[in-house]
XYZ file of C-alpha atoms in Angstrom:
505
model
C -169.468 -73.149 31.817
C -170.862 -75.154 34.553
C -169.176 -76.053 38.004
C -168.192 -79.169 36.812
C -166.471 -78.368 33.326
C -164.741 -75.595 35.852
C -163.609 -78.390 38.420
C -162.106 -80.618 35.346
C -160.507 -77.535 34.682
C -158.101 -77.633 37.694
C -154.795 -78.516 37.733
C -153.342 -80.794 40.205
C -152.770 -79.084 43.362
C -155.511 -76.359 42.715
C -158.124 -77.891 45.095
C -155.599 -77.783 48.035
C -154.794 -74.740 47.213
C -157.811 -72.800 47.489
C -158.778 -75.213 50.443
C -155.460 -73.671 52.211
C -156.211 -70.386 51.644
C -159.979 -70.808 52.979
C -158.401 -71.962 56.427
C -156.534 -69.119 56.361
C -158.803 -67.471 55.847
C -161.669 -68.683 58.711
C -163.210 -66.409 60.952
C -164.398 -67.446 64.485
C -167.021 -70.340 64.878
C -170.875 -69.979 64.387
C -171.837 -73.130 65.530
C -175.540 -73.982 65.626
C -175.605 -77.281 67.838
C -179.512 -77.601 66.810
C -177.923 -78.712 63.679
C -176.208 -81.463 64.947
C -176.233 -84.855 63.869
C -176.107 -88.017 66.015
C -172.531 -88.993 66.973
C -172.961 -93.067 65.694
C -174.931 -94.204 63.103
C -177.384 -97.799 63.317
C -178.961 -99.967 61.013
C -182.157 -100.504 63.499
C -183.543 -103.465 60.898
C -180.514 -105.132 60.488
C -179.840 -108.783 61.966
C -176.921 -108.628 64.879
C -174.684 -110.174 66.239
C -173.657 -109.595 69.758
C -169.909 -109.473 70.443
C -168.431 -110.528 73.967
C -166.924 -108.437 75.980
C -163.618 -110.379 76.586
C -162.409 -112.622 74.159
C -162.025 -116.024 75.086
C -158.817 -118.224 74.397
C -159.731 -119.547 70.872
C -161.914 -116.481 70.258
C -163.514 -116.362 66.527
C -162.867 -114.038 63.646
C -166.048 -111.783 64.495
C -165.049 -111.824 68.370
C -161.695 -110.676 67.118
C -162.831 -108.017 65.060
C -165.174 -107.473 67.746
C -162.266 -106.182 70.263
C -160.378 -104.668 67.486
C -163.452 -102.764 66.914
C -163.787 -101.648 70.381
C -160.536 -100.819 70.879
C -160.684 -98.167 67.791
C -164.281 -96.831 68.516
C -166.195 -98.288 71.702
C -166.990 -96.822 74.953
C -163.805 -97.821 77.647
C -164.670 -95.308 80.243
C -167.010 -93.417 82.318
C -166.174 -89.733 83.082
C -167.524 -87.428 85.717
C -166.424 -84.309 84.685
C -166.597 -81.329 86.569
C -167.803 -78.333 84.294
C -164.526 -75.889 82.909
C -164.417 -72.535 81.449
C -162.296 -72.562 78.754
C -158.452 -71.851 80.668
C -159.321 -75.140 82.245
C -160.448 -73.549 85.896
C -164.040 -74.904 87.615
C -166.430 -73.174 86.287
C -169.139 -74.352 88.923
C -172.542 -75.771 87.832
C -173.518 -79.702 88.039
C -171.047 -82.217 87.196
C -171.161 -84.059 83.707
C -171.102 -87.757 82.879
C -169.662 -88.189 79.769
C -168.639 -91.735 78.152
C -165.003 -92.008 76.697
C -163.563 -93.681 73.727
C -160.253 -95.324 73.319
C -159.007 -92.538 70.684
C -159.205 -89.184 70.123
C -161.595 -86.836 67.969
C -161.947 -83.253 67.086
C -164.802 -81.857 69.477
C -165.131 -85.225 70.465
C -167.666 -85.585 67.801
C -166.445 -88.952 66.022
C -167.292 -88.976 63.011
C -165.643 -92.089 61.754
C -167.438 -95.156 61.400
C -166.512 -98.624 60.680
C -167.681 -101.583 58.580
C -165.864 -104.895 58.301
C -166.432 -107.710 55.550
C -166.102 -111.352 57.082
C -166.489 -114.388 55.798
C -170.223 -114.320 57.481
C -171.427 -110.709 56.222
C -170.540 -107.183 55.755
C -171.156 -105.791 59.035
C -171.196 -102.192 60.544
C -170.123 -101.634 64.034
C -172.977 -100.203 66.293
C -170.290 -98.913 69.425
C -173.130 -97.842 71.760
C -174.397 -101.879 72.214
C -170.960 -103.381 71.488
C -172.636 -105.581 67.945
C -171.960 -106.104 64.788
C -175.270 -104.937 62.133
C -175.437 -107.075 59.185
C -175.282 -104.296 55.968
C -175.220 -107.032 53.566
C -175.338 -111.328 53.654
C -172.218 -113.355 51.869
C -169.208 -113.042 51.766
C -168.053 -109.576 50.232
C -163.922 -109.845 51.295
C -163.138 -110.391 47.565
C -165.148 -106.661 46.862
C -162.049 -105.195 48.730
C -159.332 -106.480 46.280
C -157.228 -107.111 49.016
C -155.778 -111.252 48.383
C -155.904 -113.377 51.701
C -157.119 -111.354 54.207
C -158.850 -112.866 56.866
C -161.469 -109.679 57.442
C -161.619 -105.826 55.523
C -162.376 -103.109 57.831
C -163.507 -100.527 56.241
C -163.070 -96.594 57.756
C -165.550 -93.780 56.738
C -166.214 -90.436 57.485
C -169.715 -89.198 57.982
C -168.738 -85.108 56.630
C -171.264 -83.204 58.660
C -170.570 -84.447 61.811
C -167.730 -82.684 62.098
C -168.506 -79.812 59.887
C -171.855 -78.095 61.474
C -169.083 -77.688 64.000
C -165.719 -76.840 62.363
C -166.757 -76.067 58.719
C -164.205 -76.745 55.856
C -161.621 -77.147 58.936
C -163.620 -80.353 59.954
C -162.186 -82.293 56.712
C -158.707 -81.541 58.146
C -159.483 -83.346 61.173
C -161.100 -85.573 59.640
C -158.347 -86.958 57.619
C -156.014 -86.670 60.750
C -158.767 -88.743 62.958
C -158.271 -91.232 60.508
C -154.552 -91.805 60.744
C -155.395 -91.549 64.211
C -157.597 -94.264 63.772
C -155.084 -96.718 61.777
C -152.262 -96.600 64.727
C -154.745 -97.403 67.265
C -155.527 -100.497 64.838
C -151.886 -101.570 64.425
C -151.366 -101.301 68.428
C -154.526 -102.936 69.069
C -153.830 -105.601 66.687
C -150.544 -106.432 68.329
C -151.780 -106.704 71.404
C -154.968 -108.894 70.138
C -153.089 -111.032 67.947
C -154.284 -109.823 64.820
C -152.173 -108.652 61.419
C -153.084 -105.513 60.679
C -152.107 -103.812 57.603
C -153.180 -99.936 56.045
C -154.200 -99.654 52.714
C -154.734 -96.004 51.725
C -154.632 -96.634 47.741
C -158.362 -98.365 47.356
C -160.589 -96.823 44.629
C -163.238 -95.769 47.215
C -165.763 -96.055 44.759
C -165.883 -99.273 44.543
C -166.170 -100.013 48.376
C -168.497 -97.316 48.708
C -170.732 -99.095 46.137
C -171.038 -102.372 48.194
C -171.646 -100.491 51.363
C -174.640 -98.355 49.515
C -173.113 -95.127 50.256
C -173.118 -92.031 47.491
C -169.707 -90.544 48.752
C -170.876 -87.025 49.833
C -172.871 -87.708 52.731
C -170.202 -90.739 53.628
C -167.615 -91.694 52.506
C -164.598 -94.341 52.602
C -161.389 -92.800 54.050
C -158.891 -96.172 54.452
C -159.157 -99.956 54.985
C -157.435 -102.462 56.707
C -157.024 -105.886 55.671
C -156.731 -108.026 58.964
C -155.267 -111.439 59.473
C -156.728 -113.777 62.411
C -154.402 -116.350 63.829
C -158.076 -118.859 63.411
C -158.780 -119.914 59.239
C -162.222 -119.220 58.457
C -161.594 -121.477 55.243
C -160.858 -118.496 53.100
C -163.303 -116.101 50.716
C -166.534 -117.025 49.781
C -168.810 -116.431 47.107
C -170.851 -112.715 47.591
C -174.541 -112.457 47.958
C -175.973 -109.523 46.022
C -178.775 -109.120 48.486
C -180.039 -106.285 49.112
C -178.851 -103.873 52.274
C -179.971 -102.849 54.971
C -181.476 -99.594 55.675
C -179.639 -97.496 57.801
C -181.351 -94.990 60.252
C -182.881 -91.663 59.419
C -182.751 -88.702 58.796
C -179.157 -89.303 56.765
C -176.555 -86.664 57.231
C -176.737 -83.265 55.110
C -174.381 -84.317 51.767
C -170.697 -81.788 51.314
C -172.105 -80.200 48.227
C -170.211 -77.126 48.153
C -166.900 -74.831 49.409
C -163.492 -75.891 49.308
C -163.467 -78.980 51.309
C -165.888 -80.688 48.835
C -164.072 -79.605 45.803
C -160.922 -80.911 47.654
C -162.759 -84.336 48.296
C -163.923 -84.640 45.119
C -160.279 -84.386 43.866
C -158.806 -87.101 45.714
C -161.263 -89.293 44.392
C -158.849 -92.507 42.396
C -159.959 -93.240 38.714
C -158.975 -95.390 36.299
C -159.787 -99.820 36.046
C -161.093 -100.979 39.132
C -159.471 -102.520 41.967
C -156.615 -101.419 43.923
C -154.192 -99.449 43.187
C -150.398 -100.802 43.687
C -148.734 -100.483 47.190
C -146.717 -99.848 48.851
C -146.807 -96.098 46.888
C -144.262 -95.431 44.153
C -143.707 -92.212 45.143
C -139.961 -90.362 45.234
C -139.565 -89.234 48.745
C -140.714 -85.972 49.009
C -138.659 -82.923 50.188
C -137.295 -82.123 53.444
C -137.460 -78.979 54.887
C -134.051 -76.896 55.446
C -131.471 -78.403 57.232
C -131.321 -76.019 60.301
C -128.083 -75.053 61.666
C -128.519 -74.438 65.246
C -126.738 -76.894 68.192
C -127.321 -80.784 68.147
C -128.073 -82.564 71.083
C -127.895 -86.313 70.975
C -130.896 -88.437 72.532
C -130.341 -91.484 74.318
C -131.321 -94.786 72.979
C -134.656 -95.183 72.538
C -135.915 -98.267 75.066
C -139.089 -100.449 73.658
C -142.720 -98.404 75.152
C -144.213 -101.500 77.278
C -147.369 -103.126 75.072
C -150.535 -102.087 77.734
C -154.087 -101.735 76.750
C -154.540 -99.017 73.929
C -155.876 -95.866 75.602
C -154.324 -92.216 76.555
C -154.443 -90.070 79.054
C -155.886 -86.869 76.937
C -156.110 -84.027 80.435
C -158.979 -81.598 79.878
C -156.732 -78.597 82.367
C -153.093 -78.741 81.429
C -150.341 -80.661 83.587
C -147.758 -80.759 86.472
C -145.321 -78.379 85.550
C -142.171 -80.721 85.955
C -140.253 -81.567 83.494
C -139.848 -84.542 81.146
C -137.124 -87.416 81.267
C -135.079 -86.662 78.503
C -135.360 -91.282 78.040
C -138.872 -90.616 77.557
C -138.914 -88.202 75.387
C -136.216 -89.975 72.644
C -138.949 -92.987 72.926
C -142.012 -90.580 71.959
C -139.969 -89.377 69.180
C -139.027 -92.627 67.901
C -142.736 -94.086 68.051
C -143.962 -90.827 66.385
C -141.727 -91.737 63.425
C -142.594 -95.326 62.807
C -143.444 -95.919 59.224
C -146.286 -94.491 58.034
C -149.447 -96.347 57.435
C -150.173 -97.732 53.577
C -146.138 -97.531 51.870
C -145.945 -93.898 52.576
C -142.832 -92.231 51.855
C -140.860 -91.660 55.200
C -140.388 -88.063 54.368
C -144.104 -87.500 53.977
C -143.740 -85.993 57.417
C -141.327 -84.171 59.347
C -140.935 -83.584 63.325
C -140.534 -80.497 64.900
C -140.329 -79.878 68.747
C -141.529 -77.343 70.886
C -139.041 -78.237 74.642
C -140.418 -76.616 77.179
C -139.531 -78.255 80.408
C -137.659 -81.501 79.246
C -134.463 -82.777 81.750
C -130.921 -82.837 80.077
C -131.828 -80.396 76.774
C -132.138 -76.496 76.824
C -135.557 -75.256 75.878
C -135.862 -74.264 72.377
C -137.592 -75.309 68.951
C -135.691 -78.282 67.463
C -136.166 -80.394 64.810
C -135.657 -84.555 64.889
C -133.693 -86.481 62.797
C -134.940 -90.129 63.377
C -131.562 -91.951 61.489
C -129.215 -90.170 64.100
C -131.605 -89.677 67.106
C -130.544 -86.349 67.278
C -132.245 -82.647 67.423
C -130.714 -79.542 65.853
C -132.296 -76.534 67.549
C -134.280 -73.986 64.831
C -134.715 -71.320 67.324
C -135.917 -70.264 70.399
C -138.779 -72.067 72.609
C -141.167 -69.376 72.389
C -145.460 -70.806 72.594
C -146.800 -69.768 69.036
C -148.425 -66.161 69.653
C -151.045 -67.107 67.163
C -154.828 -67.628 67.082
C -154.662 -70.060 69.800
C -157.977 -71.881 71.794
C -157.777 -70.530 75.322
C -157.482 -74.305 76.330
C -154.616 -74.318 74.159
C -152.289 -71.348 75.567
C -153.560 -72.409 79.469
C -152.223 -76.111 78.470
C -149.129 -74.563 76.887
C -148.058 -73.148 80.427
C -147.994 -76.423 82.491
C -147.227 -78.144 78.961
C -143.291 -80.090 78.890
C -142.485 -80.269 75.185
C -145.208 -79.762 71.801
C -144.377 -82.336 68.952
C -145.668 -80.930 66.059
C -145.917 -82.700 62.431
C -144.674 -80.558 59.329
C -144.855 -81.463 55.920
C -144.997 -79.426 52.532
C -149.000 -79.840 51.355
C -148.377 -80.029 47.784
C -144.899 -82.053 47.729
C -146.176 -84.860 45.569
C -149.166 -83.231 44.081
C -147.719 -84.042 40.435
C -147.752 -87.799 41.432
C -151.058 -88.213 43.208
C -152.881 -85.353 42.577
C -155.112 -83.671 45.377
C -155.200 -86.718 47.118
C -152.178 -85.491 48.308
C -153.157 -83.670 51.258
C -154.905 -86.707 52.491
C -152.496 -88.864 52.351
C -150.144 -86.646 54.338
C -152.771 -85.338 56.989
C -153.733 -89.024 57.420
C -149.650 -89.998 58.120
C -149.395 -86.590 60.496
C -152.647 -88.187 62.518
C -150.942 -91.538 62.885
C -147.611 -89.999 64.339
C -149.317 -87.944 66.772
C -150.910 -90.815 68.219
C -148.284 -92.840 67.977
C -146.669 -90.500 70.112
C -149.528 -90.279 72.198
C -149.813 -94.247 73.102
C -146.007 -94.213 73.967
C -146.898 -91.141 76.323
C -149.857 -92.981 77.644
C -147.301 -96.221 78.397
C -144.698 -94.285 79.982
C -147.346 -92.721 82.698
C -147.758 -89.395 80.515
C -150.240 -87.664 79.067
C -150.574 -86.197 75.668
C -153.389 -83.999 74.044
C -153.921 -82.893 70.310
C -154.473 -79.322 69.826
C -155.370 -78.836 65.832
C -155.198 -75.081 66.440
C -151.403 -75.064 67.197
C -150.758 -76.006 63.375
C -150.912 -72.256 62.027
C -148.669 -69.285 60.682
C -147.343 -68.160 64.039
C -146.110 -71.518 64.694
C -144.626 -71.737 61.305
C -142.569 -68.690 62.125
C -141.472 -70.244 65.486
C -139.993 -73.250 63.703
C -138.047 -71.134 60.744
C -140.742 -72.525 58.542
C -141.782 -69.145 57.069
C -141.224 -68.446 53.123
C -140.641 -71.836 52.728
C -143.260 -74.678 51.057
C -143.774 -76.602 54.609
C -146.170 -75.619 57.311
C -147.330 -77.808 60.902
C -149.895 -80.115 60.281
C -151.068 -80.004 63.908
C -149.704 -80.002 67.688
C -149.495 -83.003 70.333
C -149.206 -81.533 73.880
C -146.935 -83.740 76.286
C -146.675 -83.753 80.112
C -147.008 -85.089 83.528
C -150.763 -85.891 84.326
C -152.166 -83.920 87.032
C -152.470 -86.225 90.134
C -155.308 -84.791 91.557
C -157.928 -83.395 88.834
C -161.618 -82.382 88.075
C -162.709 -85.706 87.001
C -163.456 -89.275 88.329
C -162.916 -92.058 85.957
C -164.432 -95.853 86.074
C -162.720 -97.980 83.610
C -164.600 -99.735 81.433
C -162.538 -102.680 80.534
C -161.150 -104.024 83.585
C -164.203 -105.832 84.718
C -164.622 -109.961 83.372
C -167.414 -112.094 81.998
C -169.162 -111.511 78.680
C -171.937 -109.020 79.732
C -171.807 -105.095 79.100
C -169.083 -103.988 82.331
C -171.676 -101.128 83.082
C -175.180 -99.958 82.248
C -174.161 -96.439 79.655
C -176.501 -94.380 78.167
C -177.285 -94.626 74.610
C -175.343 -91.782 73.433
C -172.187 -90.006 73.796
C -172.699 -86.532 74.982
């Protein structure tokens, strides 16, 4: 029997399974950094076009998508970064500069990329010169399936540049970098003036097709169809030219292990085109209803709209406490709806409150229709596997929001695309969360290692189907800290606001 008469074997929910169990499973890193890849791909033949830097008050379509663009994956800041051991203390040696992006990634490695069909092109977005490389000539918004929208932006995930690091792990984070990924669009889009809407239910294949890209070394995570407040005239004819050639050497393929087989599984079949949204799905699940106290949050007041970006602190935070007001407002943006139809149950809150004003410390879990939290047990930090970054951050930390959901609730409906779709929604609320943070002067930082079986136990999740999906640290930033930082963005005119290297260490 070969591998693949084995893999149309499985049943649905198989492939998640044994990828679970392989997480579990993970020993310590090995990571062999003269294996890694670059962090941003180029098409070095390709025609360009140059975007401005500031958009100007009847900017066009591609200067739209242009600041969209930079607002999801461009360089915003410059960081001098004195050198820390892994608690977050000085560890002496030179100073490093490192460039900063708008969102977050696992290891800082980015491995997302972006293409976006206009009426002009298919273009991919080189972030390190701020341009747009033409892929493919005509008109290829049709391609998408998507009716009337004024641009397609297309989200992929190049596989090894987050798995010489992380391994199978790296797909998780993948898939949560690209929820991540769609909320910074919708806030972005808001503030630009642009209609952004998630589509998660795209047959891949098809996109992956027109963008020339065999769907092991890269492949197409989520799109967006965009709406610009300027008509371009609406879709054009294609032109089946032929691409252009990205740079080399390409990225080693996922050919093997559990995350492959679990990629390979969420792949859609069936006619082409999309498939129907927003997702028919029952809701899935909740876990228990805990019976500990309830404490009732204030009203939640509206986060003020400012520039996307977060404040993501690299060693831990004042140790004062958080206003119970800004707390119920990071709660309610975590649990705005979910991106492409999903079912609001897809995931659950938990909380982790440490130092917050007004509500005793202890693990609780939120109930968005009543604004409310019913304590599950005590506040103790998960005694698991932690990073040591993780338990220093954890003692200056005011409150962990953690995402739970049950990883094979609607595995009958969708398959193995399952865990996907829910890692993708767990992404989105965490930086949803993050942004309000950000907007009320707080900081926030994602630590993937505080979703495991110690924290399970901590929330009364143990012995039942649900597990955290990951961990969003909140806090008060430090005011004085081991970095300098020289915003990017706050300087005018339409040249680059600072001569950056090439690459992002």
């Amino acid at each position: 029997m070969t591998a693949n008469d084995r893999e149309r074997r499985l049943m649905p929910g198989d492939a998640t399974r044994r990828y679970l169990a392989a997480l579990r499973e993970r020993g310590p890193l090995d990571v062999r950094w003269d294996r890694a890849p670059t962090r941003h791909k180029r098409y070095p033949e390709a025609a360009r076009v140059t975007l401005p830097w500031r958009t100007t008050a009847e900017p066009s379509p591609e200067a739209l998508a242009g600041a969209l663009l930079r607002e999801l994956l461009g360089f915003d800041r410059l960081v001098w970064l004195h050198q820390l051991d892994e608690e977050g203390a000085a560890a002496g040696g030179a100073p490093m500069l490192v460039l900063g992006r708008p969102a977050p990634s696992g290891g800082a490695l980015y491995p997302i990329e972006a293409y976006v069909a206009l009426a002009g092109g298919l273009y991919h977005y080189d972030p390190v010169h701020h341009v747009l490389e033409l892929v493919r000539g005509g008109d290829h918004r049709p391609v998408s399936g998507l009716p009337e929208a004024g641009g397609v932006l297309v989200l992929t995930a190049v596989f090894w540049r987050s798995m010489f690091k992380y391994g199978d792990f790296g797909y998780r984070l993948m898939c949560q970098e690209t929820g991540v990924l769609l909320a910074q669009a919708q806030a972005a889009g808001a503030r630009l003036g642009i209609g952004v809407r998630a589509h998660l239910g795209l047959r891949e294949a098809d996109l992956e097709c027109v963008l020339g890209l065999d769907g092991r070394r890269e492949a197409v995570m989520a799109a967006l169809s965009l709406t610009f407040p300027c008509n371009d005239g609406g879709p054009g004819e294609p032109v089946h030219g032929e691409r252009a050639r990205p740079s080399s050497p390409p990225p080693l393929p996922l050919v093997g292990g559990p995350a492959a087989l679990l990629h390979r599984s969420t792949a859609t079949t069936g006619e082409p085109g999309p498939l129907p949204e927003p997702w028919t799905l029952p809701e899935p699940p909740e876990p228990p209803l805990p019976l500990g106290a309830r404490h009732q949050l204030p009203d939640a007041t509206p986060v003020p709209q400012v520039r996307v970006s977060r404040t993501s602190p690299p060693a831990g935070y004042q140790p004062v406490p958080l206003p119970l007001a800004d707390l119920a407002a990071i709660l309610a943006a975590a649990r705005a709806p979910h991106p492409g139809g999903l079912p609001e149950a897809t995931v659950t809150i938990y909380l982790l409150a440490l130092r917050v004003d007004g509500l005793p410390p202890a693990a609780y879990r939120y109930h968005p229709a009543t604004t409310t939290l019913t304590s599950v047990g005590p506040p103790d930090p998960p005694p698991g596997p932690l990073h040591a970054n993780t338990r220093a951050a954890l003692r200056t930390a005011a409150a962990a929001l953690i995402p739970v959901g049950d990883p094979l609730a609607a595995v009958e409906q969708v398959g193995d695309r399952w865990y996907r779709l829910q890692q993708i929604a767990a992404g989105a609320s965490i930086h949803r969360a993050a942004l309000a943070a950000f907007a009320l002067g707080r900081a926030a930082r994602i630590h993937s290692d505080g979703a495991n079986d110690a924290t399970d136990q901590v929330l009364g999740l143990a012995g039942t189907p649900f597990r955290s999906l990951s961990l969003l640290l909140l806090g008060t930033p430090l005011t004085r800290g081991p970095s300098l930082v020289r915003d990017l963005t706050s300087q005018g005119g339409d040249q680059p606001p600072a001569r950056a290297p090439a690459t992002n260490p």
